[in-house]
Coordinates of N, CA, C and O in Angstrom, one line a residue:
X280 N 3.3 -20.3 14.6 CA 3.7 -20.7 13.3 C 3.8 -19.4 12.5 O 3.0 -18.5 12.7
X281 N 4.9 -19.4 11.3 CA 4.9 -18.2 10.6 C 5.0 -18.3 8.9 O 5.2 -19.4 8.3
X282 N 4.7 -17.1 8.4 CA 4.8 -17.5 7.5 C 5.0 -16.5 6.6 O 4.5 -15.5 7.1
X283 N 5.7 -16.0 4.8 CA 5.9 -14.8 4.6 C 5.5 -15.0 3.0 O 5.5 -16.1 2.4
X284 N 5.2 -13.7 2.5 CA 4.5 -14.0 1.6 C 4.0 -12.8 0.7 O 4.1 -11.7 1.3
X285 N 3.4 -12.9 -0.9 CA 3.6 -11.8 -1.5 C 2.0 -11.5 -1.9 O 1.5 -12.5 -2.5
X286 N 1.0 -10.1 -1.5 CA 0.1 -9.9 -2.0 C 0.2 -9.6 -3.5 O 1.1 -9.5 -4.3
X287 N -1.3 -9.3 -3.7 CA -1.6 -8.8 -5.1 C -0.9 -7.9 -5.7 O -0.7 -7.9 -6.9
X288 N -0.2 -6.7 -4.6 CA 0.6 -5.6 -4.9 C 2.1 -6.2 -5.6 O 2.9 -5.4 -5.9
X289 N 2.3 -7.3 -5.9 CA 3.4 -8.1 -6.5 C 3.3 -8.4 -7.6 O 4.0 -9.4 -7.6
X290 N 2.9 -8.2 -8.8 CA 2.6 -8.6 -10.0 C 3.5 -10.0 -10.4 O 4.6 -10.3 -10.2
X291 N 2.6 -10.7 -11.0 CA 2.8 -12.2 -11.6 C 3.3 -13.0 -10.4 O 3.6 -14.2 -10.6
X292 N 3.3 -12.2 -9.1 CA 4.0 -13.4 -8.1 C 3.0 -13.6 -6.9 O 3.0 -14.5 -6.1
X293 N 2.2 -12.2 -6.8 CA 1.3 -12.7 -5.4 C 0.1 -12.5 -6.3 O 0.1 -11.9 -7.4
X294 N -1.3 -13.0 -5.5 CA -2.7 -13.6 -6.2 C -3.4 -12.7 -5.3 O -4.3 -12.0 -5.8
X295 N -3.0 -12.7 -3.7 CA -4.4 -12.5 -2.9 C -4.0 -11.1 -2.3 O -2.9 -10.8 -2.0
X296 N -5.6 -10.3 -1.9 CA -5.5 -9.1 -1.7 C -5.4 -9.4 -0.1 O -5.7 -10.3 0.6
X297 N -4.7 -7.8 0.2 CA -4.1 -8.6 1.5 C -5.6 -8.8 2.5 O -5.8 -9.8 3.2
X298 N -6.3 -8.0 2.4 CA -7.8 -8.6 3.3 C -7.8 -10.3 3.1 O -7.6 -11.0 4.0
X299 N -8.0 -10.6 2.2 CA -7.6 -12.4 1.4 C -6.7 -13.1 2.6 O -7.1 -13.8 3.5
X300 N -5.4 -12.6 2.2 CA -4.2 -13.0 3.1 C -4.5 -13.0 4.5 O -4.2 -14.0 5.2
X301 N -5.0 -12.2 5.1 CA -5.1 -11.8 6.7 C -6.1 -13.3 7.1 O -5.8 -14.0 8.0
X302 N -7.1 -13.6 6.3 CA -8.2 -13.9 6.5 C -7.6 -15.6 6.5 O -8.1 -16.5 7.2
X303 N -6.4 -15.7 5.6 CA -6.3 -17.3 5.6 C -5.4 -17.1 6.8 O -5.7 -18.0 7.6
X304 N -4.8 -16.6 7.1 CA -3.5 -16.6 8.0 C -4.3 -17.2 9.4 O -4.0 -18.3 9.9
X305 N -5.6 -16.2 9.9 CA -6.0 -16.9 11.1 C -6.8 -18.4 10.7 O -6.7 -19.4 11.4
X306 N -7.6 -18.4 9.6 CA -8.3 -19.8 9.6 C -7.2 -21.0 10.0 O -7.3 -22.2 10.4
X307 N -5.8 -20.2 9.7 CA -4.6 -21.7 9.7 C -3.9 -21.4 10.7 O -2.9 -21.9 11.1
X308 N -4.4 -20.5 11.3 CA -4.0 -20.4 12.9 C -2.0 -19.9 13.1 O -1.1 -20.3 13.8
X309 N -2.0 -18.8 12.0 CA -0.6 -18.7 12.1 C -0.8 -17.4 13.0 O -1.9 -16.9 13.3
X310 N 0.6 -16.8 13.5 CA 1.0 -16.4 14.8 C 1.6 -15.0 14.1 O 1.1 -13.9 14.2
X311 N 2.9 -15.3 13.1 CA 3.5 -14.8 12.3 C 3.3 -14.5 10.7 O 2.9 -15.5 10.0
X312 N 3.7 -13.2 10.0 CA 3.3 -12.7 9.0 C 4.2 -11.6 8.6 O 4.3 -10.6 9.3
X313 N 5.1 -11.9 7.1 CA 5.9 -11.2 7.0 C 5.7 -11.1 5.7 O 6.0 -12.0 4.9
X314 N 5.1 -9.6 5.2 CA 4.4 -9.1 4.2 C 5.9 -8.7 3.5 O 6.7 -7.8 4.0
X315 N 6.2 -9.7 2.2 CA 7.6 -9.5 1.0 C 7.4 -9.3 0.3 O 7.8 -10.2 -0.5
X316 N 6.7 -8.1 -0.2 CA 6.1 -7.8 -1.5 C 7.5 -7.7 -2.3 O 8.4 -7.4 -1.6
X317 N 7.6 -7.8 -3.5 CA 8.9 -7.3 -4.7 C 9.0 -6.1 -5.2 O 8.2 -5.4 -5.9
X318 N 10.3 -5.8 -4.6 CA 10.6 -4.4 -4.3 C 10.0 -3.2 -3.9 O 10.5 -2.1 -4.0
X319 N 9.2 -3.3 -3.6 CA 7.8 -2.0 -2.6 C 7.5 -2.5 -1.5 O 7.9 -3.6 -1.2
X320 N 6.8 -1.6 -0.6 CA 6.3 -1.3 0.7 C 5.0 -1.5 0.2 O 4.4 -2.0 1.2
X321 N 4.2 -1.3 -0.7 CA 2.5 -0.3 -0.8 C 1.8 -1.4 -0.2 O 0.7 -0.9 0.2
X322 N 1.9 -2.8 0.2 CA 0.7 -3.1 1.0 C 1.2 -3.2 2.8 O 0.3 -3.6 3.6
X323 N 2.0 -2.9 2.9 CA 2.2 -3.1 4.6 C 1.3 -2.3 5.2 O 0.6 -2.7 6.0
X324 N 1.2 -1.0 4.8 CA -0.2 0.0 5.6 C -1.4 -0.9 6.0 O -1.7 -1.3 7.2
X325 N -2.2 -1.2 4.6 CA -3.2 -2.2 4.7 C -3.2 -3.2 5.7 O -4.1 -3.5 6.6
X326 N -1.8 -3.9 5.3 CA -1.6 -5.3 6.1 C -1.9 -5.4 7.6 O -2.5 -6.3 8.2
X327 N -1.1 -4.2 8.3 CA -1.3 -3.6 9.7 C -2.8 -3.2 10.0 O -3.5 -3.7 11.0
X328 N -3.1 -2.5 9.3 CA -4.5 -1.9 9.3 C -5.7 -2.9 9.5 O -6.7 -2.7 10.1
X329 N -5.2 -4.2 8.8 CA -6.3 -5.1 8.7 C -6.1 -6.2 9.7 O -6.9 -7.2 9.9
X330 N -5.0 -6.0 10.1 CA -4.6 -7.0 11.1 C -4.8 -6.4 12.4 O -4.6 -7.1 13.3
X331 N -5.3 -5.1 12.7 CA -5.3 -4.8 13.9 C -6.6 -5.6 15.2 O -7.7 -6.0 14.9
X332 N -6.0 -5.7 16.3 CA -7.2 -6.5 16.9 C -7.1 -8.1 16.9 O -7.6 -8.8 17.8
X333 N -6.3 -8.5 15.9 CA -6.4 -9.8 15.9 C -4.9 -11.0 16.8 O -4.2 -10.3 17.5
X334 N -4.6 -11.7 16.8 CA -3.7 -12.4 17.0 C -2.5 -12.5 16.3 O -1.8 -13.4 16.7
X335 N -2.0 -11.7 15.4 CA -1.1 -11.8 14.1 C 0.5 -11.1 14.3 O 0.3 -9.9 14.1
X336 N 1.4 -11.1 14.5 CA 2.9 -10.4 14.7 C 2.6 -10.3 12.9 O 2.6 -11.2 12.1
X337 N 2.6 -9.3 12.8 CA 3.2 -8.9 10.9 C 4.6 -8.0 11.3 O 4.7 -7.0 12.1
X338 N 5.6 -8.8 10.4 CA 6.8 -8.0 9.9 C 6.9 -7.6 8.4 O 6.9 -8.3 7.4
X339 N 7.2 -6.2 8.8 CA 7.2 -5.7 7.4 C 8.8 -5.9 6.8 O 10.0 -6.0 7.2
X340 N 8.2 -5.9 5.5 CA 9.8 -6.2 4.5 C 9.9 -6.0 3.2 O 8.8 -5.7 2.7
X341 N 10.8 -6.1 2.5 CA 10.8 -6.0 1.0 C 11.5 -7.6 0.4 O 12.4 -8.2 1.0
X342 N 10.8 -7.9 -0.8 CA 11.7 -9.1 -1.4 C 12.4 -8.1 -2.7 O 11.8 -7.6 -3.6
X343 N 13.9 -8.0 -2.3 CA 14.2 -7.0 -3.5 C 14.8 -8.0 -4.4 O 15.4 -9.0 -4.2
X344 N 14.2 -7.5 -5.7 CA 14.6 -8.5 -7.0 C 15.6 -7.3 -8.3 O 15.6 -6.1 -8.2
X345 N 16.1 -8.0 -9.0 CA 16.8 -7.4 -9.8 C 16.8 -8.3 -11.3 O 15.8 -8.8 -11.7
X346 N 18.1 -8.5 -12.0 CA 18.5 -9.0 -13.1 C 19.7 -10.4 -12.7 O 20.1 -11.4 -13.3
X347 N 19.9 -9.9 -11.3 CA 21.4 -10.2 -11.1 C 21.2 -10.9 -9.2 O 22.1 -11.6 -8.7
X348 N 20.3 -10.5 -8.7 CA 20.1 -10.4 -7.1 C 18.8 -11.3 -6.8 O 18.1 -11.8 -7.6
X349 N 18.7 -11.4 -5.9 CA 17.2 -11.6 -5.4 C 17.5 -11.7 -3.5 O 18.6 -12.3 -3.2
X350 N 16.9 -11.3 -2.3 CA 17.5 -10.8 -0.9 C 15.9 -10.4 -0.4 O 15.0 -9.9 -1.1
X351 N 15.8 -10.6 0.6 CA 15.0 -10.0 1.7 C 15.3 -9.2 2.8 O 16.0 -9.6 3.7
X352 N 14.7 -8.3 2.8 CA 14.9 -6.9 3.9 C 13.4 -7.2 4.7 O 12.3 -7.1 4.2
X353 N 13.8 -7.8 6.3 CA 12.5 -7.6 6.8 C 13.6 -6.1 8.7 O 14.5 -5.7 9.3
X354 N 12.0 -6.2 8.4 CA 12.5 -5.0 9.5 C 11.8 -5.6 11.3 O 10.9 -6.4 11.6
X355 N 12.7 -5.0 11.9 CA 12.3 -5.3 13.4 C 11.3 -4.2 14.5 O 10.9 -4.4 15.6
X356 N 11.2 -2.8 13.5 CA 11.3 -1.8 14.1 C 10.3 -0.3 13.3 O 10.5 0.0 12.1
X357 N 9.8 0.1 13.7 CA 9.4 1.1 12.7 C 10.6 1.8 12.0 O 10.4 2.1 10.8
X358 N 12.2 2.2 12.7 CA 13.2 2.6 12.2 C 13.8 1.9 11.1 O 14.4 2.4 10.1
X359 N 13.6 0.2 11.5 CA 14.0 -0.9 10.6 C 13.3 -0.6 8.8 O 13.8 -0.7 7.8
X360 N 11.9 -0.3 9.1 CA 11.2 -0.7 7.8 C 11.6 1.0 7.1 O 11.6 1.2 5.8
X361 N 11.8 1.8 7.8 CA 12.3 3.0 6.8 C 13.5 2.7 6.7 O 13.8 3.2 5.6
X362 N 14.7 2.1 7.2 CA 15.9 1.5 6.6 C 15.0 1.0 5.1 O 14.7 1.7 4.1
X363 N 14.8 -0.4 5.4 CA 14.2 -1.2 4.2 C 13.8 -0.4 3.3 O 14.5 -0.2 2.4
X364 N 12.5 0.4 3.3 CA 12.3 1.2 2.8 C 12.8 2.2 1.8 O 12.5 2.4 0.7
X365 N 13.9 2.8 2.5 CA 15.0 4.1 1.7 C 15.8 3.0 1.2 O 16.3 3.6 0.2
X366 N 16.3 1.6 1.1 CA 17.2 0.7 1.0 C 16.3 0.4 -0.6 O 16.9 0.5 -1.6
X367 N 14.9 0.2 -0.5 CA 14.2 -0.2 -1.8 C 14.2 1.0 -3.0 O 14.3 0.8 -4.2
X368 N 14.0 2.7 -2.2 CA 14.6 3.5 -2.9 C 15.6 3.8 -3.9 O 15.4 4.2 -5.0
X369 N 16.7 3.4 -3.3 CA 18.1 3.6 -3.5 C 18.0 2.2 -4.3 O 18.2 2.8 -5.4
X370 N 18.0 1.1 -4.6 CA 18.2 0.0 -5.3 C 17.6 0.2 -6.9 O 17.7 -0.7 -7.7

């Protein structure tokens, strides 16, 4: 089971610090995790970091937001998330 979703590093749209997040993901027994913070990268390090050892596939991604837009960039690849990444740059 999967599921994607926005930490604390999201202002007014995610709540929980990703330690928080990691911690419900296994109590509910999910498999998948796809960290879509709004328009930044800054918690995917953590997210990996804190997921290491456990049961968890995390894909990294961006939810890019604008005035006019709203899109998700998830990546498949360490080369993928620096696409996304230089892609959140440039936007």
């Amino acid at each position: 089971m999967g599921v994607f979703a926005h930490s604390n590093y999201s202002l007014h749209y995610g709540t929980l610090a990703p330690r928080k997040l990691i911690e419900l993901l296994e109590e509910n027994d999910y498999t998948h995790f796809a960290i879509t913070d709004i328009n930044h990268t800054a918690a995917v390090a953590e997210i990996f970091r804190l997921s290491q050892g456990k049961h968890l596939h995390i894909i990294p991604g961006v939810d890019f937001r604008n005035e006019q837009h709203c899109y998700y960039g998830l990546a498949k690849s360490l080369d993928g998330f620096e696409a996304v990444s230089y892609t959140h740059l440039r936007a």
